[in-house]
Each structure stands twice: as structure tokens, then as C-alpha cells.
Coordinates of C-alpha atoms in Angstrom, one line a residue:
Chain A
M1 CA 5.3 -29.3 -31.6
V2 CA 4.4 -25.0 -30.8
K3 CA 1.1 -26.1 -28.7
T4 CA 3.7 -28.7 -27.3
A5 CA 5.9 -25.3 -26.6
H6 CA 3.0 -23.0 -25.4
L7 CA 2.2 -25.9 -22.8
N8 CA 5.1 -26.2 -21.0
A9 CA 5.2 -22.4 -20.9
Q10 CA 2.5 -22.3 -19.6
K11 CA 3.3 -24.8 -17.0
Q12 CA 6.1 -22.8 -16.7
A13 CA 4.5 -20.0 -15.6
F14 CA 2.2 -21.3 -13.9
F15 CA 4.9 -22.6 -11.5
N16 CA 6.9 -19.5 -11.5
T17 CA 4.2 -17.5 -10.1
T18 CA 3.0 -20.1 -7.7
R19 CA 7.4 -19.6 -6.2
A20 CA 6.8 -15.8 -6.0
F21 CA 3.2 -16.5 -4.5
K22 CA 4.7 -19.1 -1.8
K23 CA 7.6 -16.6 -0.9
S24 CA 5.5 -13.6 0.2
L25 CA 2.4 -15.2 1.6
P26 CA 3.8 -15.2 4.9
I27 CA 4.7 -11.7 4.9
L28 CA 0.7 -11.0 4.0
M29 CA 0.1 -13.0 6.4
G30 CA 1.7 -11.8 8.9
V31 CA 0.8 -7.9 7.7
L32 CA -2.5 -9.0 7.5
M33 CA -3.0 -10.2 11.2
L34 CA -1.4 -6.7 12.6
L35 CA -4.2 -5.2 11.1
A36 CA -6.4 -7.0 12.3
L37 CA -4.6 -6.1 15.9
A38 CA -4.6 -2.4 15.3
D39 CA -7.8 -2.9 14.1
A40 CA -9.3 -4.4 17.6
L41 CA -7.0 -2.5 19.3
I42 CA -7.1 0.9 18.1
P43 CA -10.3 2.9 19.6
K44 CA -12.0 5.0 16.7
Q45 CA -12.5 8.0 19.4
T46 CA -9.0 7.8 19.5
Y47 CA -8.8 9.8 16.5
R48 CA -10.7 12.0 17.6
L49 CA -8.9 12.7 20.9
I50 CA -5.7 13.9 19.1
F51 CA -6.3 17.4 16.9
S52 CA -6.0 20.6 18.7
G53 CA -7.3 23.2 16.0
N54 CA -3.6 23.8 15.8
W55 CA -2.3 24.6 12.3
F56 CA 1.2 23.2 12.4
F57 CA 0.4 20.5 14.5
D58 CA -2.6 19.3 13.5
P59 CA -1.5 17.8 9.6
L60 CA 1.7 17.1 11.4
M61 CA -0.9 13.9 13.8
G62 CA -3.0 13.7 11.4
A63 CA -0.3 12.6 8.2
A64 CA 1.2 10.1 11.4
L65 CA -1.6 9.3 12.5
G66 CA -2.5 8.2 9.3
S67 CA 0.9 7.0 8.2
I68 CA 0.3 4.2 11.9
S69 CA -3.7 3.2 10.0
G70 CA -4.3 1.0 7.6
G71 CA -7.0 -0.8 5.8
N72 CA -9.9 0.0 3.5
P73 CA -9.5 3.8 2.2
L74 CA -12.7 4.7 3.1
T75 CA -12.7 4.2 6.6
S76 CA -10.4 7.3 6.0
Y77 CA -12.6 8.9 4.8
I78 CA -15.4 8.7 7.4
I79 CA -13.3 8.7 10.9
G80 CA -12.2 12.1 8.3
G81 CA -16.0 13.1 7.7
E82 CA -16.5 12.2 12.0
L83 CA -13.2 15.0 12.3
R84 CA -14.9 17.4 10.4
Q85 CA -18.4 17.5 11.8
E86 CA -16.0 17.9 15.4
G87 CA -14.3 20.9 14.1
V88 CA -10.9 19.4 12.8
S89 CA -9.2 21.0 10.1
M90 CA -9.4 19.6 6.8
L91 CA -5.6 20.5 6.4
A92 CA -5.6 17.8 8.6
I93 CA -7.7 15.8 7.7
T94 CA -6.4 15.8 4.6
A95 CA -2.9 15.3 5.8
F96 CA -4.6 11.7 7.2
I97 CA -6.1 10.5 4.8
V98 CA -3.6 10.8 2.4
S99 CA -1.0 9.4 4.7
W100 CA -3.7 6.8 4.9
V101 CA -2.9 5.3 1.5
T102 CA 0.5 6.3 0.4
V103 CA 2.7 4.9 4.0
G104 CA 2.4 2.3 5.4
I105 CA 4.3 1.6 8.8
I106 CA 2.3 -1.8 9.6
Q107 CA 3.2 -3.0 6.6
L108 CA 7.1 -1.7 6.3
P109 CA 8.5 -5.0 7.2
A110 CA 6.6 -6.6 4.1
E111 CA 7.4 -3.4 1.8
A112 CA 11.1 -4.1 3.1
V113 CA 11.3 -7.1 2.3
M114 CA 9.4 -7.9 -1.2
L115 CA 11.2 -4.3 -2.7
G116 CA 14.0 -3.6 -0.7
K117 CA 14.7 -1.8 3.2
R118 CA 15.8 1.0 1.2
F119 CA 13.5 1.8 -1.0
A120 CA 10.4 1.7 1.5
I121 CA 11.8 3.3 4.2
V122 CA 12.7 6.3 1.2
R123 CA 9.2 6.0 -0.3
N124 CA 7.2 5.7 2.9
A125 CA 9.8 8.9 4.6
V126 CA 8.4 11.1 1.2
S127 CA 4.8 10.6 1.0
F128 CA 4.9 11.3 4.6
C129 CA 6.7 14.2 3.8
T130 CA 4.2 14.5 0.4
S131 CA 1.3 14.6 1.9
I132 CA 1.4 17.1 4.7
V133 CA 2.6 19.6 1.4
I134 CA -0.7 17.9 -1.0
A135 CA -2.4 18.9 2.2
I136 CA -1.9 22.3 1.9
F137 CA -2.2 22.8 -1.8
T138 CA -5.5 21.8 -1.5
V139 CA -6.5 23.6 1.0
L140 CA -5.0 26.3 -0.1
T141 CA -6.4 26.1 -4.1
I142 CA -10.6 25.2 -2.4
G143 CA -9.7 27.9 0.4
I144 CA -11.6 26.0 2.7
K145 CA -9.8 25.9 6.4
Chain B
M1 CA 21.4 -15.1 17.3
I2 CA 17.9 -13.5 16.1
K3 CA 19.7 -13.6 13.4
K4 CA 21.1 -16.7 12.7
I5 CA 17.4 -17.6 13.3
I6 CA 15.9 -15.4 10.6
E7 CA 18.0 -16.4 7.9
K8 CA 17.2 -20.2 8.7
V9 CA 13.8 -19.8 8.7
G10 CA 14.1 -16.8 6.3
V11 CA 13.2 -13.4 6.6
G12 CA 8.6 -13.6 6.5
E13 CA 8.9 -16.9 8.4
A14 CA 10.7 -14.8 10.4
F15 CA 7.6 -12.5 10.4
L16 CA 5.1 -14.9 11.2
F17 CA 6.1 -16.2 13.8
L18 CA 6.6 -13.0 16.2
A19 CA 2.8 -12.2 14.9
V20 CA 1.3 -15.4 16.2
I21 CA 3.4 -14.7 19.1
G22 CA 1.6 -11.8 19.3
Y23 CA -2.1 -13.1 19.5
V24 CA -0.5 -16.5 21.8
I25 CA 0.0 -13.4 24.5
L26 CA -3.3 -11.5 23.7
G27 CA -4.8 -14.7 24.4
I28 CA -3.1 -15.2 27.4
F29 CA -4.6 -11.7 28.6
D30 CA -7.7 -11.6 27.0
F31 CA -8.7 -13.8 24.9
A32 CA -12.3 -11.8 24.5
L33 CA -10.2 -9.4 22.0
L34 CA -8.3 -12.3 21.0
R35 CA -12.1 -13.1 19.2
D36 CA -12.9 -10.4 18.4
V37 CA -9.2 -9.5 16.2
L38 CA -9.8 -13.0 15.0
Y39 CA -12.4 -12.1 13.6
V40 CA -11.9 -9.4 12.2
L41 CA -8.6 -11.1 11.1
I42 CA -11.5 -13.8 9.0
R43 CA -13.2 -11.1 7.4
L44 CA -10.2 -9.5 6.1
I45 CA -9.1 -12.2 4.4
V46 CA -12.6 -13.0 2.7
R47 CA -11.9 -9.6 1.5
I48 CA -9.0 -10.1 0.5
A49 CA -8.7 -13.5 -1.1
P50 CA -10.5 -12.3 -4.6
I51 CA -8.0 -10.0 -5.2
L52 CA -4.8 -11.6 -4.4
L53 CA -6.3 -13.8 -7.0
I54 CA -6.6 -11.2 -9.5
V55 CA -3.0 -10.2 -8.9
F56 CA -2.3 -14.3 -8.8
V57 CA -3.2 -14.6 -12.8
V58 CA -1.8 -11.3 -13.5
M59 CA 1.4 -12.3 -12.5
F60 CA 0.5 -15.9 -14.6
F61 CA 0.4 -13.7 -17.5
T62 CA 2.8 -11.0 -16.7
H63 CA 5.1 -14.8 -16.3
L64 CA 3.9 -16.4 -20.1
F65 CA 3.9 -12.9 -22.3
F66 CA 6.1 -10.2 -20.8
E67 CA 9.8 -11.5 -21.0
G68 CA 12.6 -9.2 -19.1
Q69 CA 13.4 -7.6 -21.9
R70 CA 10.2 -6.1 -22.6
I71 CA 9.8 -5.6 -19.9
V72 CA 12.3 -3.4 -19.2
R73 CA 11.6 -1.5 -22.4
F74 CA 7.9 -1.1 -21.4
L75 CA 9.2 0.0 -17.5
G76 CA 13.0 0.3 -16.9
K77 CA 15.9 2.7 -18.2
G78 CA 14.1 4.9 -21.1
S79 CA 11.0 3.9 -20.7
G80 CA 10.6 7.4 -20.1
F81 CA 6.5 9.0 -21.0
G82 CA 5.3 5.8 -21.9
G83 CA 6.5 4.2 -18.8
W84 CA 5.2 7.0 -16.4
M85 CA 1.6 6.5 -17.8
V86 CA 1.2 2.1 -17.2
A87 CA 2.5 3.2 -13.7
I88 CA -0.2 6.0 -12.7
V89 CA -2.9 4.2 -14.9
G90 CA -1.2 0.7 -13.1
G91 CA -1.7 2.5 -10.1
I92 CA -5.5 4.0 -10.1
V93 CA -7.0 0.8 -11.9
S94 CA -4.9 -2.0 -9.0
S95 CA -7.6 -2.5 -6.9
G96 CA -7.5 -4.3 -2.4
P97 CA -4.6 -3.3 0.1
I98 CA -1.0 -2.0 -0.7
Y99 CA 0.9 -4.9 -0.2
M100 CA -1.5 -7.1 -1.9
W101 CA 0.3 -5.8 -5.0
Y102 CA 4.0 -6.7 -3.6
P103 CA 4.7 -9.8 -4.5
L104 CA 4.1 -8.7 -8.7
L105 CA 6.2 -5.3 -8.6
S106 CA 9.0 -7.3 -6.6
D107 CA 9.3 -9.2 -9.3
L108 CA 8.9 -6.8 -11.6
K109 CA 11.6 -4.5 -10.1
E110 CA 13.8 -8.0 -10.5
K111 CA 12.8 -8.4 -14.2
G112 CA 14.5 -4.4 -14.4
M113 CA 11.2 -2.2 -13.3
K114 CA 12.6 1.0 -12.3
D115 CA 11.7 2.3 -8.3
S116 CA 10.4 5.8 -9.4
L117 CA 8.4 3.5 -11.4
I118 CA 7.1 1.5 -8.8
A119 CA 7.0 4.4 -6.1
S120 CA 4.4 6.5 -8.7
F121 CA 2.6 2.3 -9.1
L122 CA 2.2 2.3 -5.1
Y123 CA 1.1 5.8 -4.6
N124 CA -1.4 6.3 -7.4
R125 CA -3.0 3.2 -5.1
A126 CA -4.7 5.7 -3.3
I127 CA -7.2 7.3 -5.5
K128 CA -10.1 4.9 -6.0
I129 CA -12.3 5.3 -8.7
P130 CA -14.2 3.0 -7.2
L131 CA -14.8 5.9 -3.6
L132 CA -14.3 8.9 -5.1
P133 CA -18.5 9.0 -5.0
M134 CA -18.4 8.6 -1.2
M135 CA -16.0 10.9 -0.7
V136 CA -17.8 13.2 -2.8
H137 CA -20.6 12.4 -0.2
Y138 CA -17.5 13.6 2.4
F139 CA -16.4 16.5 1.4
G140 CA -17.9 18.0 -1.9
W141 CA -16.6 17.1 -5.3
D142 CA -13.8 20.5 -5.5
F143 CA -12.4 18.7 -2.9
T144 CA -12.7 15.7 -4.3
L145 CA -10.8 16.6 -8.1
A146 CA -8.2 18.6 -6.9
L147 CA -7.0 15.9 -4.6
S148 CA -6.9 13.5 -6.6
I149 CA -5.4 16.1 -9.5
Y150 CA -2.9 16.6 -6.9
M151 CA -1.8 12.9 -5.9
I152 CA -1.8 12.1 -9.7
L153 CA 0.9 14.9 -9.9
F154 CA 2.9 14.6 -6.7
S155 CA 2.7 10.5 -7.7
V156 CA 5.7 11.6 -10.4
V157 CA 7.2 13.6 -8.2
N158 CA 7.3 11.2 -5.2
G159 CA 8.8 9.0 -7.8
V160 CA 11.5 11.2 -9.1
I161 CA 12.5 11.7 -5.3
V162 CA 12.5 8.0 -4.7
Q163 CA 15.1 7.4 -7.5
R164 CA 17.2 9.7 -6.7
L165 CA 17.7 8.9 -2.8
T166 CA 17.8 5.1 -3.3
Q167 CA 20.9 6.4 -5.4
R168 CA 20.1 4.0 -8.6
G169 CA 19.9 7.7 -10.9
P170 CA 16.8 10.1 -11.6
E171 CA 17.1 7.1 -15.4
G172 CA 16.6 4.1 -12.9

């Protein structure tokens, strides 16, 4: 009797999980397609051309660029490392690395559908601002430009 | 009219359809580039497939063992310090792209998880323990340590601000 009840609970859990997954799959697939498109269409050198060395605009540009990019954080470290060698400020690079993962313009539609439009917009906007604040704090703490 | 179509087919399906149209247009103008994009897409899918499986398993066990009331106790109103810890540690140890976790979080939200904890979880996904050696290699120990600590602290700040701005009050 107990065994049957447990089996039913497992079946129900599996059914609920599959249903939730089915609902999410088209959105996930759409996000993946956009990410692949962005990855192939935006040349890596573009990042280098955007930074001018300005202390005010560079972190802002870094955060903006990180927000519209996406994918593995490792890519952001590699691009960040290359930018550093080009003489771009750590303030800009830090904002870029942080916003790369915390802000997602490409996946915003998916986040809005699954977690709510207001939540998605507010969370991404707040994360954009805090990426700049974190960049300032980090650079001030370790004392490098 | 667009609204009617979206209502009929569903937001997710409409979004996917738009992405497919984008690919078709690209294919008409530059087939070689479309081939490159499809190659990147396949690589992406292969990379995320195992993570998707992990998410499915986690969701299955959440459905099996955590009924609504228990989720609310851990991650809902009044979850307190413990709730923050679950969100922070969960965000750090979870792997794969951020959007892979939307289905689980959406599920937990329906069961009563607070917006502040969802925001904190998503923010902490920026700290990837397996990738830290790479960050150290590029930027040094002091930078990696300082950034990681600030990320954790600001994940809470982020969560509190998001909670307040989504107008559910500080307690969710």
C-alpha cells in the first residue's frame, strides 16, 4: 500500500516536471538560437574598438557590452584579459565581466515569461547598476587602474 | 493582431518562431554565415544538454520531496538568514547558463519563493568555482578574491532592492 502510494508520488512528480519542462523548452531553444546568432555575428575585435580610456564612459560601456553579450563566463575572462593587454582600465573590464553574467538582454524575454516581466526588467536594471558599483569597489580595494 | 497570435500559440512558441524567421532570413542572404551560426548552435546545445538533465533531476526531486509548504518555509516569507544562505550557496554551486535555471525558479516562485532570493540566486551564478583558477590566471588572486566577496555581498543588496521595486515589500 505504502509502496503504491510512493510510486504514484514519483509518477506525479515526473509528470509535473515534464510538464514544466515542456513549457520552458521553446523559450530556451529561442534563447540558444539568439546566443548562437550573436556569437557568430559579433566579431571579438569589436570589443577592443569601443573603449577609449575614459574613466566615466569606460565602465558604463563595459557594463553595457557585458549586458548584451552572453555565454560562458570564461569567454568574458579571455576577452577581459585581451582588453587588459590593450590598456583598457580594470574599471571597465570588471564592469564588463560582472554584467556578462548578471545582466542578460538576450535572455530577457525568457526571464520575463518565466519569472515575470516586472521582475525581469527590475532585476536586470539593478544588476546593471550594481555591476558598475562593484567595479568601482573592487578597483578601489585592490588599488589598480 | 500580434497579441492574438501570441495568445493562441503561446509566448514561448512565438519567441521561438521569431528566432526561426531570423535564421531563415539570414540563410536567404548569407548561407555560409547561417552554416557557421548553426555550428555554434549545435555546440551550444551539446554543451548545455548535461546541465539540462541535472536541472530536470533537481526539479523532479523538488516535486517529489518538497511540497509548497516546505518551500515557503525555506525560501518564502520569514525564511530569514537561512533563505539567504540557500539562495547564495545554491547560486554559487549551480552550473551551466543562467537561463537553464529559469524553469526551476519559476516553479519555486509559484510555490512561494521570494523575489529577493531568486534575484540573489541569479546574481551568485556569476561566481563559478571551477572557473576561479582561470580568473586568477588573468587578473590575479587579490582581484579574484575582492570581486568574489563583493559579488556575494551585492547579491543580497541586489535581492533587497529587487524585492522592494517589484512592490511586494521587504518580506516578499
